PDB file of C-alpha atoms and ligand atoms in Angstrom:
ATOM      1  CA  MET A   1      48.903  87.604 -21.207  1.00  0.00           C
ATOM      2  CA  LEU A   2      52.427  86.298 -21.042  1.00  0.00           C
ATOM      3  CA  GLU A   3      54.364  87.870 -18.243  1.00  0.00           C
ATOM      4  CA  LEU A   4      57.326  86.922 -16.085  1.00  0.00           C
ATOM      5  CA  PRO A   5      55.723  83.827 -14.437  1.00  0.00           C
ATOM      6  CA  GLU A   6      54.394  82.428 -17.739  1.00  0.00           C
ATOM      7  CA  ILE A   7      57.754  82.894 -19.487  1.00  0.00           C
ATOM      8  CA  GLU A   8      59.559  81.384 -16.496  1.00  0.00           C
ATOM      9  CA  THR A   9      57.197  78.389 -16.746  1.00  0.00           C
ATOM     10  CA  TYR A  10      58.107  77.961 -20.420  1.00  0.00           C
ATOM     11  CA  LYS A  11      61.780  78.163 -19.489  1.00  0.00           C
ATOM     12  CA  LYS A  12      61.362  75.374 -16.951  1.00  0.00           C
ATOM     13  CA  LEU A  13      59.370  73.126 -19.296  1.00  0.00           C
ATOM     14  CA  LEU A  14      61.651  73.763 -22.288  1.00  0.00           C
ATOM     15  CA  SER A  15      64.772  73.134 -20.227  1.00  0.00           C
ATOM     16  CA  GLU A  16      63.455  69.701 -19.213  1.00  0.00           C
ATOM     17  CA  GLN A  17      63.031  68.743 -22.872  1.00  0.00           C
ATOM     18  CA  ILE A  18      65.485  70.336 -25.278  1.00  0.00           C
ATOM     19  CA  ILE A  19      68.801  71.009 -23.526  1.00  0.00           C
ATOM     20  CA  ASN A  20      71.776  69.375 -25.289  1.00  0.00           C
ATOM     21  CA  LYS A  21      69.568  67.782 -27.926  1.00  0.00           C
ATOM     22  CA  LEU A  22      70.541  68.046 -31.563  1.00  0.00           C
ATOM     23  CA  ILE A  23      68.372  70.265 -33.758  1.00  0.00           C
ATOM     24  CA  THR A  24      67.693  68.039 -36.731  1.00  0.00           C
ATOM     25  CA  GLU A  25      65.337  70.172 -38.794  1.00  0.00           C
ATOM     26  CA  VAL A  26      63.949  73.714 -38.850  1.00  0.00           C
ATOM     27  CA  ARG A  27      60.883  74.940 -40.736  1.00  0.00           C
ATOM     28  CA  VAL A  28      59.969  78.613 -41.058  1.00  0.00           C
ATOM     29  CA  ALA A  29      56.375  79.106 -42.241  1.00  0.00           C
ATOM     30  CA  GLU A  30      56.171  82.815 -41.371  1.00  0.00           C
ATOM     31  CA  GLU A  31      59.190  84.652 -42.734  1.00  0.00           C
ATOM     32  CA  LYS A  32      58.605  87.821 -40.744  1.00  0.00           C
ATOM     33  CA  LEU A  33      59.197  86.004 -37.449  1.00  0.00           C
ATOM     34  CA  VAL A  34      62.891  85.595 -38.133  1.00  0.00           C
ATOM     35  CA  ASN A  35      65.496  88.275 -38.687  1.00  0.00           C
ATOM     36  CA  LEU A  36      67.499  86.459 -41.364  1.00  0.00           C
ATOM     37  CA  ASP A  37      66.661  85.139 -44.785  1.00  0.00           C
ATOM     38  CA  PRO A  38      64.658  81.978 -43.847  1.00  0.00           C
ATOM     39  CA  ALA A  39      67.066  79.633 -45.664  1.00  0.00           C
ATOM     40  CA  GLU A  40      69.980  81.201 -43.823  1.00  0.00           C
ATOM     41  CA  PHE A  41      68.113  80.959 -40.486  1.00  0.00           C
ATOM     42  CA  VAL A  42      67.360  77.259 -41.085  1.00  0.00           C
ATOM     43  CA  ASN A  43      70.943  76.627 -42.091  1.00  0.00           C
ATOM     44  CA  GLU A  44      72.416  78.322 -39.032  1.00  0.00           C
ATOM     45  CA  LEU A  45      70.119  76.611 -36.553  1.00  0.00           C
ATOM     46  CA  THR A  46      70.156  73.060 -37.951  1.00  0.00           C
ATOM     47  CA  GLY A  47      72.836  70.922 -36.310  1.00  0.00           C
ATOM     48  CA  GLN A  48      73.051  73.143 -33.226  1.00  0.00           C
ATOM     49  CA  GLU A  49      72.212  72.314 -29.617  1.00  0.00           C
ATOM     50  CA  VAL A  50      70.723  74.581 -26.974  1.00  0.00           C
ATOM     51  CA  LEU A  51      73.166  74.695 -24.042  1.00  0.00           C
ATOM     52  CA  PHE A  52      70.847  76.539 -21.712  1.00  0.00           C
ATOM     53  CA  ILE A  53      67.918  78.926 -21.631  1.00  0.00           C
ATOM     54  CA  GLU A  54      67.814  82.227 -19.817  1.00  0.00           C
ATOM     55  CA  ARG A  55      64.782  84.425 -19.096  1.00  0.00           C
ATOM     56  CA  ARG A  56      65.074  88.191 -19.092  1.00  0.00           C
ATOM     57  CA  GLY A  57      61.842  90.174 -18.597  1.00  0.00           C
ATOM     58  CA  LYS A  58      59.350  88.656 -21.027  1.00  0.00           C
ATOM     59  CA  PHE A  59      62.123  87.309 -23.290  1.00  0.00           C
ATOM     60  CA  LEU A  60      63.735  83.900 -23.516  1.00  0.00           C
ATOM     61  CA  LEU A  61      67.316  83.670 -24.683  1.00  0.00           C
ATOM     62  CA  PHE A  62      68.521  80.331 -26.044  1.00  0.00           C
ATOM     63  CA  HIS A  63      72.300  79.886 -25.816  1.00  0.00           C
ATOM     64  CA  LEU A  64      73.420  77.835 -28.826  1.00  0.00           C
ATOM     65  CA  ASP A  65      76.588  75.762 -28.938  1.00  0.00           C
ATOM     66  CA  ASN A  66      77.993  77.835 -31.821  1.00  0.00           C
ATOM     67  CA  GLY A  67      78.055  80.856 -29.496  1.00  0.00           C
ATOM     68  CA  ARG A  68      75.038  82.525 -31.104  1.00  0.00           C
ATOM     69  CA  ARG A  69      71.838  83.410 -29.273  1.00  0.00           C
ATOM     70  CA  LEU A  70      68.201  82.919 -30.237  1.00  0.00           C
ATOM     71  CA  LEU A  71      66.035  85.652 -28.776  1.00  0.00           C
ATOM     72  CA  LEU A  72      62.357  84.762 -28.394  1.00  0.00           C
ATOM     73  CA  HIS A  73      59.500  87.121 -27.696  1.00  0.00           C
ATOM     74  CA  LEU A  74      56.069  85.474 -27.773  1.00  0.00           C
ATOM     75  CA  GLY A  75      54.125  88.733 -28.090  1.00  0.00           C
ATOM     76  CA  LEU A  76      50.676  88.847 -26.497  1.00  0.00           C
ATOM     77  CA  THR A  77      49.260  85.641 -27.855  1.00  0.00           C
ATOM     78  CA  GLY A  78      52.178  83.357 -28.716  1.00  0.00           C
ATOM     79  CA  SER A  79      52.515  79.827 -27.434  1.00  0.00           C
ATOM     80  CA  MET A  80      54.857  76.878 -27.759  1.00  0.00           C
ATOM     81  CA  HIS A  81      54.100  73.207 -28.060  1.00  0.00           C
ATOM     82  CA  TYR A  82      56.487  70.283 -27.719  1.00  0.00           C
ATOM     83  CA  GLY A  83      55.750  66.710 -28.710  1.00  0.00           C
ATOM     84  CA  PRO A  84      55.796  64.060 -31.426  1.00  0.00           C
ATOM     85  CA  GLN A  85      55.754  65.242 -35.027  1.00  0.00           C
ATOM     86  CA  GLU A  86      52.179  64.037 -35.571  1.00  0.00           C
ATOM     87  CA  ASP A  87      50.643  66.301 -32.867  1.00  0.00           C
ATOM     88  CA  GLU A  88      48.086  68.549 -34.512  1.00  0.00           C
ATOM     89  CA  GLU A  89      49.495  71.672 -32.796  1.00  0.00           C
ATOM     90  CA  HIS A  90      52.455  71.444 -35.154  1.00  0.00           C
ATOM     91  CA  GLN A  91      50.294  71.627 -38.283  1.00  0.00           C
ATOM     92  CA  THR A  92      49.390  75.278 -37.794  1.00  0.00           C
ATOM     93  CA  GLY A  93      52.734  76.342 -36.319  1.00  0.00           C
ATOM     94  CA  HIS A  94      54.463  79.447 -37.656  1.00  0.00           C
ATOM     95  CA  LEU A  95      57.854  77.969 -36.975  1.00  0.00           C
ATOM     96  CA  ALA A  96      59.027  74.509 -35.990  1.00  0.00           C
ATOM     97  CA  ILE A  97      62.287  73.140 -34.629  1.00  0.00           C
ATOM     98  CA  ALA A  98      62.708  69.353 -34.671  1.00  0.00           C
ATOM     99  CA  PHE A  99      64.832  67.476 -32.149  1.00  0.00           C
ATOM    100  CA  GLY A 100      64.797  64.032 -33.745  1.00  0.00           C
ATOM    101  CA  THR A 101      61.228  62.721 -33.538  1.00  0.00           C
ATOM    102  CA  ASN A 102      59.987  65.500 -31.247  1.00  0.00           C
ATOM    103  CA  VAL A 103      59.132  68.972 -32.461  1.00  0.00           C
ATOM    104  CA  LEU A 104      58.974  72.365 -30.777  1.00  0.00           C
ATOM    105  CA  SER A 105      56.464  74.535 -32.609  1.00  0.00           C
ATOM    106  CA  PHE A 106      55.546  78.176 -32.163  1.00  0.00           C
ATOM    107  CA  ASN A 107      51.965  79.346 -32.632  1.00  0.00           C
ATOM    108  CA  GLY A 108      50.034  82.595 -32.559  1.00  0.00           C
ATOM    109  CA  LEU A 109      53.150  84.740 -32.767  1.00  0.00           C
ATOM    110  CA  ARG A 110      51.372  87.794 -34.113  1.00  0.00           C
ATOM    111  CA  GLN A 111      53.678  90.369 -32.572  1.00  0.00           C
ATOM    112  CA  GLY A 112      56.292  87.835 -31.535  1.00  0.00           C
ATOM    113  CA  TYR A 113      59.591  86.836 -33.095  1.00  0.00           C
ATOM    114  CA  LEU A 114      62.577  84.508 -32.939  1.00  0.00           C
ATOM    115  CA  HIS A 115      65.828  86.260 -33.831  1.00  0.00           C
ATOM    116  CA  MET A 116      69.289  84.786 -34.403  1.00  0.00           C
ATOM    117  CA  LEU A 117      71.792  87.185 -32.867  1.00  0.00           C
ATOM    118  CA  SER A 118      75.389  87.587 -31.834  1.00  0.00           C
ATOM    119  CA  VAL A 119      76.058  87.767 -28.095  1.00  0.00           C
ATOM    120  CA  LYS A 120      76.742  91.476 -28.461  1.00  0.00           C
ATOM    121  CA  ASP A 121      73.480  92.232 -30.278  1.00  0.00           C
ATOM    122  CA  ALA A 122      71.423  90.137 -27.853  1.00  0.00           C
ATOM    123  CA  ASP A 123      73.034  91.861 -24.867  1.00  0.00           C
ATOM    124  CA  SER A 124      72.421  95.243 -26.408  1.00  0.00           C
ATOM    125  CA  ILE A 125      68.681  94.559 -26.889  1.00  0.00           C
ATOM    126  CA  LEU A 126      68.288  93.172 -23.368  1.00  0.00           C
ATOM    127  CA  SER A 127      70.259  96.011 -21.802  1.00  0.00           C
ATOM    128  CA  ASP A 128      67.262  98.299 -22.387  1.00  0.00           C
ATOM    129  CA  LEU A 129      65.325  96.342 -19.771  1.00  0.00           C
ATOM    130  CA  GLY A 130      65.059  97.347 -16.137  1.00  0.00           C
ATOM    131  CA  PRO A 131      66.254  94.977 -13.394  1.00  0.00           C
ATOM    132  CA  GLU A 132      64.765  91.570 -12.615  1.00  0.00           C
ATOM    133  CA  LEU A 133      62.388  91.666  -9.652  1.00  0.00           C
ATOM    134  CA  LEU A 134      63.283  88.194  -8.360  1.00  0.00           C
ATOM    135  CA  ASP A 135      67.017  88.496  -8.860  1.00  0.00           C
ATOM    136  CA  ARG A 136      69.046  87.918  -5.699  1.00  0.00           C
ATOM    137  CA  ARG A 137      70.488  91.392  -6.186  1.00  0.00           C
ATOM    138  CA  MET A 138      66.998  92.926  -5.872  1.00  0.00           C
ATOM    139  CA  THR A 139      67.236  93.344  -2.127  1.00  0.00           C
ATOM    140  CA  LEU A 140      64.821  95.473  -0.131  1.00  0.00           C
ATOM    141  CA  ALA A 141      67.454  98.242  -0.051  1.00  0.00           C
ATOM    142  CA  LYS A 142      67.863  98.126  -3.838  1.00  0.00           C
ATOM    143  CA  PHE A 143      64.076  98.054  -4.359  1.00  0.00           C
ATOM    144  CA  LYS A 144      63.620 101.087  -2.088  1.00  0.00           C
ATOM    145  CA  GLU A 145      66.354 102.958  -3.909  1.00  0.00           C
ATOM    146  CA  LEU A 146      64.661 102.247  -7.237  1.00  0.00           C
ATOM    147  CA  PHE A 147      61.109 103.104  -6.142  1.00  0.00           C
ATOM    148  CA  ASN A 148      62.086 106.143  -4.064  1.00  0.00           C
ATOM    149  CA  LYS A 149      63.479 107.776  -7.191  1.00  0.00           C
ATOM    150  CA  LYS A 150      60.453 106.946  -9.349  1.00  0.00           C
ATOM    151  CA  ARG A 151      57.506 109.281  -9.858  1.00  0.00           C
ATOM    152  CA  GLY A 152      54.092 108.518 -11.319  1.00  0.00           C
ATOM    153  CA  MET A 153      51.386 105.933 -10.766  1.00  0.00           C
ATOM    154  CA  LEU A 154      52.154 102.505  -9.311  1.00  0.00           C
ATOM    155  CA  LYS A 155      50.547 100.532 -12.157  1.00  0.00           C
ATOM    156  CA  SER A 156      52.297 102.546 -14.863  1.00  0.00           C
ATOM    157  CA  ALA A 157      55.674 102.052 -13.193  1.00  0.00           C
ATOM    158  CA  LEU A 158      55.232  98.298 -12.679  1.00  0.00           C
ATOM    159  CA  VAL A 159      54.481  97.636 -16.360  1.00  0.00           C
ATOM    160  CA  GLN A 160      57.251  99.886 -17.681  1.00  0.00           C
ATOM    161  CA  GLN A 161      59.822  97.388 -18.989  1.00  0.00           C
ATOM    162  CA  ASN A 162      62.793  99.743 -18.749  1.00  0.00           C
ATOM    163  CA  PHE A 163      61.969 100.430 -15.095  1.00  0.00           C
ATOM    164  CA  VAL A 164      61.421  96.835 -13.928  1.00  0.00           C
ATOM    165  CA  ALA A 165      61.305  93.913 -16.355  1.00  0.00           C
ATOM    166  CA  GLY A 166      58.623  91.288 -16.876  1.00  0.00           C
ATOM    167  CA  LEU A 167      55.283  92.596 -15.595  1.00  0.00           C
ATOM    168  CA  GLY A 168      52.092  93.341 -17.513  1.00  0.00           C
ATOM    169  CA  ASN A 169      48.472  94.027 -16.588  1.00  0.00           C
ATOM    170  CA  VAL A 170      47.819  90.758 -14.777  1.00  0.00           C
ATOM    171  CA  TYR A 171      50.615  90.765 -12.228  1.00  0.00           C
ATOM    172  CA  ALA A 172      50.723  94.557 -11.801  1.00  0.00           C
ATOM    173  CA  ASP A 173      47.070  94.389 -10.665  1.00  0.00           C
ATOM    174  CA  GLU A 174      47.645  91.323  -8.498  1.00  0.00           C
ATOM    175  CA  ILE A 175      50.676  92.911  -6.814  1.00  0.00           C
ATOM    176  CA  ALA A 176      48.802  96.177  -6.136  1.00  0.00           C
ATOM    177  CA  PHE A 177      45.959  94.145  -4.615  1.00  0.00           C
ATOM    178  CA  ASP A 178      48.320  92.074  -2.484  1.00  0.00           C
ATOM    179  CA  ALA A 179      49.957  95.269  -1.197  1.00  0.00           C
ATOM    180  CA  ALA A 180      46.478  96.803  -0.547  1.00  0.00           C
ATOM    181  CA  LEU A 181      47.425  99.778  -2.713  1.00  0.00           C
ATOM    182  CA  LEU A 182      45.328 101.438  -5.387  1.00  0.00           C
ATOM    183  CA  PRO A 183      46.989 100.981  -8.806  1.00  0.00           C
ATOM    184  CA  SER A 184      46.718 104.748  -9.297  1.00  0.00           C
ATOM    185  CA  VAL A 185      48.679 105.747  -6.165  1.00  0.00           C
ATOM    186  CA  LYS A 186      51.601 108.077  -6.786  1.00  0.00           C
ATOM    187  CA  LEU A 187      54.913 106.466  -5.942  1.00  0.00           C
ATOM    188  CA  GLN A 188      56.342 109.759  -4.701  1.00  0.00           C
ATOM    189  CA  GLU A 189      53.644 109.819  -2.004  1.00  0.00           C
ATOM    190  CA  LEU A 190      54.419 106.385  -0.538  1.00  0.00           C
ATOM    191  CA  SER A 191      56.182 106.002   2.803  1.00  0.00           C
ATOM    192  CA  GLU A 192      59.209 103.753   3.361  1.00  0.00           C
ATOM    193  CA  GLU A 193      56.958 101.247   5.157  1.00  0.00           C
ATOM    194  CA  THR A 194      54.555 101.115   2.223  1.00  0.00           C
ATOM    195  CA  ILE A 195      57.365 100.581  -0.266  1.00  0.00           C
ATOM    196  CA  GLU A 196      58.594  97.747   1.916  1.00  0.00           C
ATOM    197  CA  ARG A 197      55.082  96.220   1.850  1.00  0.00           C
ATOM    198  CA  LEU A 198      55.078  96.560  -1.918  1.00  0.00           C
ATOM    199  CA  TYR A 199      58.419  94.753  -2.086  1.00  0.00           C
ATOM    200  CA  ARG A 200      57.039  91.833  -0.053  1.00  0.00           C
ATOM    201  CA  SER A 201      53.989  91.657  -2.340  1.00  0.00           C
ATOM    202  CA  VAL A 202      56.138  91.627  -5.491  1.00  0.00           C
ATOM    203  CA  GLN A 203      58.230  88.770  -4.094  1.00  0.00           C
ATOM    204  CA  HIS A 204      55.228  86.865  -2.772  1.00  0.00           C
ATOM    205  CA  VAL A 205      52.947  87.135  -5.829  1.00  0.00           C
ATOM    206  CA  LEU A 206      55.647  86.366  -8.410  1.00  0.00           C
ATOM    207  CA  THR A 207      57.190  83.487  -6.449  1.00  0.00           C
ATOM    208  CA  GLU A 208      53.807  81.829  -5.941  1.00  0.00           C
ATOM    209  CA  ALA A 209      52.785  82.385  -9.555  1.00  0.00           C
ATOM    210  CA  ILE A 210      55.994  80.748 -10.803  1.00  0.00           C
ATOM    211  CA  GLU A 211      55.685  77.808  -8.397  1.00  0.00           C
ATOM    212  CA  GLN A 212      52.146  77.229  -9.651  1.00  0.00           C
ATOM    213  CA  GLY A 213      52.903  77.560 -13.373  1.00  0.00           C
ATOM    214  CA  GLY A 214      51.434  81.024 -14.060  1.00  0.00           C
ATOM    215  CA  VAL A 215      48.101  81.671 -15.761  1.00  0.00           C
ATOM    216  CA  GLY A 216      48.905  80.420 -19.283  1.00  0.00           C
ATOM    217  CA  GLU A 217      46.144  78.568 -21.109  1.00  0.00           C
ATOM    218  CA  GLN A 218      48.046  76.527 -23.686  1.00  0.00           C
ATOM    219  CA  HIS A 219      49.683  73.340 -22.488  1.00  0.00           C
ATOM    220  CA  PHE A 220      53.297  72.907 -23.519  1.00  0.00           C
ATOM    221  CA  SER A 221      53.213  69.136 -23.946  1.00  0.00           C
ATOM    222  CA  ALA A 222      50.944  66.157 -23.298  1.00  0.00           C
ATOM    223  CA  ASP A 223      52.445  65.605 -19.841  1.00  0.00           C
ATOM    224  CA  ASP A 224      52.494  69.297 -18.807  1.00  0.00           C
ATOM    225  CA  THR A 225      50.657  69.526 -15.477  1.00  0.00           C
ATOM    226  CA  LEU A 226      52.292  72.825 -14.480  1.00  0.00           C
ATOM    227  CA  THR A 227      50.983  75.492 -16.882  1.00  0.00           C
ATOM    228  CA  GLY A 228      48.018  77.533 -15.662  1.00  0.00           C
ATOM    229  CA  GLY A 229      48.048  76.339 -12.045  1.00  0.00           C
ATOM    230  CA  TYR A 230      47.953  79.929 -10.783  1.00  0.00           C
ATOM    231  CA  ARG A 231      44.727  80.806 -12.652  1.00  0.00           C
ATOM    232  CA  GLN A 232      42.501  80.009  -9.670  1.00  0.00           C
ATOM    233  CA  GLN A 233      44.719  82.183  -7.418  1.00  0.00           C
ATOM    234  CA  ILE A 234      44.013  85.353  -9.411  1.00  0.00           C
ATOM    235  CA  ARG A 235      42.222  87.726  -7.073  1.00  0.00           C
ATOM    236  CA  VAL A 236      41.333  90.851  -9.079  1.00  0.00           C
ATOM    237  CA  TYR A 237      42.514  90.670 -12.692  1.00  0.00           C
ATOM    238  CA  ASP A 238      39.580  90.190 -15.096  1.00  0.00           C
ATOM    239  CA  ARG A 239      37.191  89.701 -12.147  1.00  0.00           C
ATOM    240  CA  GLU A 240      35.045  92.821 -12.524  1.00  0.00           C
ATOM    241  CA  GLY A 241      31.804  92.574 -10.537  1.00  0.00           C
ATOM    242  CA  GLN A 242      32.961  89.558  -8.535  1.00  0.00           C
ATOM    243  CA  SER A 243      33.499  89.681  -4.776  1.00  0.00           C
ATOM    244  CA  CYS A 244      36.836  90.806  -3.410  1.00  0.00           C
ATOM    245  CA  PRO A 245      38.405  87.774  -1.689  1.00  0.00           C
ATOM    246  CA  ARG A 246      39.657  90.049   1.124  1.00  0.00           C
ATOM    247  CA  CYS A 247      36.655  92.233   1.979  1.00  0.00           C
ATOM    248  CA  GLY A 248      33.736  91.048  -0.156  1.00  0.00           C
ATOM    249  CA  ALA A 249      33.201  94.352  -2.018  1.00  0.00           C
ATOM    250  CA  LYS A 250      32.765  94.267  -5.804  1.00  0.00           C
ATOM    251  CA  ILE A 251      35.935  94.275  -7.910  1.00  0.00           C
ATOM    252  CA  GLN A 252      35.996  97.302 -10.207  1.00  0.00           C
ATOM    253  CA  LYS A 253      37.495  97.899 -13.615  1.00  0.00           C
ATOM    254  CA  THR A 254      39.072 101.191 -14.642  1.00  0.00           C
ATOM    255  CA  GLU A 255      41.894 102.562 -16.749  1.00  0.00           C
ATOM    256  CA  VAL A 256      45.238 103.641 -15.354  1.00  0.00           C
ATOM    257  CA  GLY A 257      47.589 105.223 -17.864  1.00  0.00           C
ATOM    258  CA  SER A 258      45.279 103.902 -20.637  1.00  0.00           C
ATOM    259  CA  ARG A 259      45.681 100.306 -19.433  1.00  0.00           C
ATOM    260  CA  LYS A 260      42.716  98.302 -18.194  1.00  0.00           C
ATOM    261  CA  THR A 261      43.046  97.815 -14.467  1.00  0.00           C
ATOM    262  CA  TYR A 262      41.124  95.787 -11.889  1.00  0.00           C
ATOM    263  CA  PHE A 263      41.030  96.640  -8.197  1.00  0.00           C
ATOM    264  CA  CYS A 264      38.961  96.670  -5.024  1.00  0.00           C
ATOM    265  CA  GLY A 265      38.009 100.226  -4.070  1.00  0.00           C
ATOM    266  CA  GLU A 266      37.302  99.180  -0.474  1.00  0.00           C
ATOM    267  CA  CYS A 267      40.462  97.473   0.735  1.00  0.00           C
ATOM    268  CA  GLN A 268      43.048  98.956  -1.633  1.00  0.00           C
ATOM    269  CA  GLY A 269      44.071 102.433  -0.485  1.00  0.00           C
ATOM    270  CA  GLU A 270      46.537 105.249  -0.910  1.00  0.00           C
ATOM    271  CA  HIS A 271      49.140 104.326   1.660  1.00  0.00           C
TER     272      HIS A 271
HETATM  273 ZN1   ZN B   1      38.496  94.330  -1.016  1.00  0.00          ZN
END
């Protein structure tokens, strides 16, 4: 359940800790997570510094001082931990990057990966993604243009990474709830006013979720008080049978485009 707000939270926490710090050691325990021969990967990364970190969709892109890029995708269940070498989280890590006495370790990366790429290759992979929903360039006019052209169900469109980048089941359901729209509504049937309401909900839900650290469950470091702060704000996702915070009806669970979907059948409608 790592979507735009959770990855943005990692970006914030990582940036506070590792920027411009020398990478002193790299350990690859799971070879399939990296795209190079592990020895070559270790060799290329050791002695580098991360100049800055960029988020694109559900990806993080580490800009290294040798001009290369590290592209991270945490998959569905990945997590990162940062702290002193002796922390037990590091013992089971699939991959670890040491910055002097502190270590950044990656866990649970079942479908995730960390790839060393040229700028060109990284750009080419990321160019398949749709636009960023919180980018300054995503104005109401741009959003309307995008959604007016799109056909199909709201939920399916929101989670389609090459349409808009970064959303999954959690925030697609929360946004639909906030906009009082059924996740199964057809975009081609929405009025201009409704699309505008949807735009406000996208901005509102994602901005709040980022400010409150998303819904992640694994803490990044011992002093991380940010991660997971948005969990108690979740209004429909994974709340089947509980009362709708807006109207009191029972939250229902269904499938939309073969994805599990939570909604309130009373206060979420078709326009
Ligand atoms: Zn309701």
